[in-house]
Every structure is written in structure tokens, then in C-alpha cells.
Amino acid sequence: MTLSDEIQTFLVSQIEYYTEEAKSYKEMAREYNMGDGLAHDTAFGIIVGCIYSSFLQIFTNQNSVPNSQEMEEFTEIIIKNSKKIKEAITAET
């Protein structure tokens, strides 16, 4: 693992935050889409984009950029948690 424990913990906390707020992002996505299925996909993209932006900001704050291995690890974390994110988006609350 190339990503530090601190970055991994941060990413997990971001995933937790955005899954807890998934309903808000789904509602925002509905504003831009006509169909509910598209809203789910859009919300997933918004959430992953926000997490990605936070990930990049960590490196920007350190005057650095993630290397290819760190990007690969980020992708693996997102893939590993994609079901959780999708379920949070599709859950009716």
C-alpha cells in the first residue's frame, strides 16, 4: 500500500459522509435528469467526483500530486465501496 493510513482513513470518512448524504445528492441529480434511473447514475458520479476532489486536495495541500500507484489504490477503494454508495443512493428514506 502506497497510500498512508491517514489518507485511507480520510477516504473512508468521505465515503461514509457521502453515503449518509446520498439522498441529497440524488435529489440534486433529479434536478438535472428526467428519469429516476439516470438520477441514480448522476448521483453516483457526483459523489465519486466529490470524493476524488477531496483526494486530490490532500495532495495539493502538500504541494504534491498522486502517483499512478496512489491513483490505482484510490480506484480500488472506490470500487470496493461502490456497492455501498449505490445502495445508499437507491435506498428510499
Tab-separated table of C-alpha atoms in Angstrom:
chain	number	residue	atom	x	y	z
A	1	MET	CA	0.000	0.000	0.000
A	2	THR	CA	1.292	3.372	-1.024
A	3	LEU	CA	-1.458	5.497	0.469
A	4	SER	CA	-0.779	6.470	4.053
A	5	ASP	CA	-3.107	5.285	6.791
A	6	GLU	CA	-4.143	8.914	7.239
A	7	ILE	CA	-5.260	9.223	3.606
A	8	GLN	CA	-7.024	5.853	3.680
A	9	THR	CA	-8.877	6.840	6.857
A	10	PHE	CA	-9.801	10.169	5.286
A	11	LEU	CA	-11.185	8.441	2.189
A	12	VAL	CA	-13.256	6.071	4.320
A	13	SER	CA	-14.648	9.052	6.239
A	14	GLN	CA	-15.513	10.768	2.947
A	15	ILE	CA	-17.306	7.653	1.709
A	16	GLU	CA	-19.235	7.495	4.992
A	17	TYR	CA	-20.195	11.156	4.777
A	18	TYR	CA	-21.380	10.997	1.175
A	19	THR	CA	-23.329	7.759	1.672
A	20	GLU	CA	-25.101	9.354	4.634
A	21	GLU	CA	-25.943	12.357	2.449
A	22	ALA	CA	-26.791	10.302	-0.666
A	23	LYS	CA	-30.444	11.333	-0.607
A	24	SER	CA	-29.445	14.989	-1.037
A	25	TYR	CA	-27.223	14.156	-3.989
A	26	LYS	CA	-29.952	12.021	-5.538
A	27	GLU	CA	-32.369	14.949	-5.249
A	28	MET	CA	-29.799	17.252	-6.834
A	29	ALA	CA	-29.302	14.747	-9.651
A	30	ARG	CA	-33.060	14.604	-10.268
A	31	GLU	CA	-32.930	18.350	-10.948
A	32	TYR	CA	-30.681	17.613	-13.927
A	33	ASN	CA	-32.309	14.408	-15.208
A	34	MET	CA	-35.733	13.408	-16.386
A	35	GLY	CA	-35.664	9.736	-15.325
A	36	ASP	CA	-35.013	8.241	-11.911
A	37	GLY	CA	-32.524	5.695	-13.283
A	38	LEU	CA	-30.411	8.467	-14.714
A	39	ALA	CA	-30.625	10.344	-11.418
A	40	HIS	CA	-29.076	7.356	-9.635
A	41	ASP	CA	-26.185	7.258	-12.094
A	42	THR	CA	-25.729	11.017	-11.893
A	43	ALA	CA	-25.768	10.971	-8.088
A	44	PHE	CA	-23.150	8.208	-8.092
A	45	GLY	CA	-20.968	10.299	-10.393
A	46	ILE	CA	-21.373	13.402	-8.251
A	47	ILE	CA	-20.478	11.506	-5.078
A	48	VAL	CA	-17.428	9.795	-6.586
A	49	GLY	CA	-16.375	13.130	-8.082
A	50	CYS	CA	-16.591	14.824	-4.687
A	51	ILE	CA	-14.545	12.067	-3.056
A	52	TYR	CA	-11.993	12.274	-5.889
A	53	SER	CA	-11.779	16.043	-5.497
A	54	SER	CA	-11.113	15.640	-1.763
A	55	PHE	CA	-8.452	13.032	-2.520
A	56	LEU	CA	-6.685	15.394	-4.921
A	57	GLN	CA	-6.968	18.267	-2.445
A	58	ILE	CA	-4.919	16.309	0.094
A	59	PHE	CA	-2.041	16.200	-2.361
A	60	THR	CA	-2.499	19.837	-3.423
A	61	ASN	CA	-2.249	20.876	0.216
A	62	GLN	CA	1.098	19.067	0.342
A	63	ASN	CA	2.266	20.626	-2.952
A	64	SER	CA	2.258	17.174	-4.495
A	65	VAL	CA	0.335	15.044	-6.971
A	66	PRO	CA	-0.702	11.417	-6.572
A	67	ASN	CA	1.426	8.916	-8.467
A	68	SER	CA	-0.043	6.137	-10.587
A	69	GLN	CA	0.064	3.620	-7.743
A	70	GLU	CA	-1.771	6.012	-5.405
A	71	MET	CA	-4.375	6.625	-8.118
A	72	GLU	CA	-4.770	2.877	-8.549
A	73	GLU	CA	-5.297	2.451	-4.804
A	74	PHE	CA	-7.878	5.255	-4.818
A	75	THR	CA	-9.714	3.490	-7.637
A	76	GLU	CA	-9.628	0.196	-5.725
A	77	ILE	CA	-11.121	1.879	-2.651
A	78	ILE	CA	-13.929	3.365	-4.754
A	79	ILE	CA	-14.621	0.042	-6.488
A	80	LYS	CA	-14.627	-1.747	-3.134
A	81	ASN	CA	-17.193	0.746	-1.808
A	82	SER	CA	-19.247	1.286	-4.963
A	83	LYS	CA	-21.988	-1.127	-3.868
A	84	LYS	CA	-22.337	0.722	-0.569
A	85	ILE	CA	-22.572	4.072	-2.373
A	86	LYS	CA	-25.112	2.751	-4.886
A	87	GLU	CA	-27.243	1.196	-2.146
A	88	ALA	CA	-27.269	4.492	-0.242
A	89	ILE	CA	-28.444	6.283	-3.378
A	90	THR	CA	-31.218	3.811	-4.150
A	91	ALA	CA	-32.444	3.486	-0.554
A	92	GLU	CA	-35.834	5.075	-0.019
A	93	THR	CA	-35.874	7.074	3.171
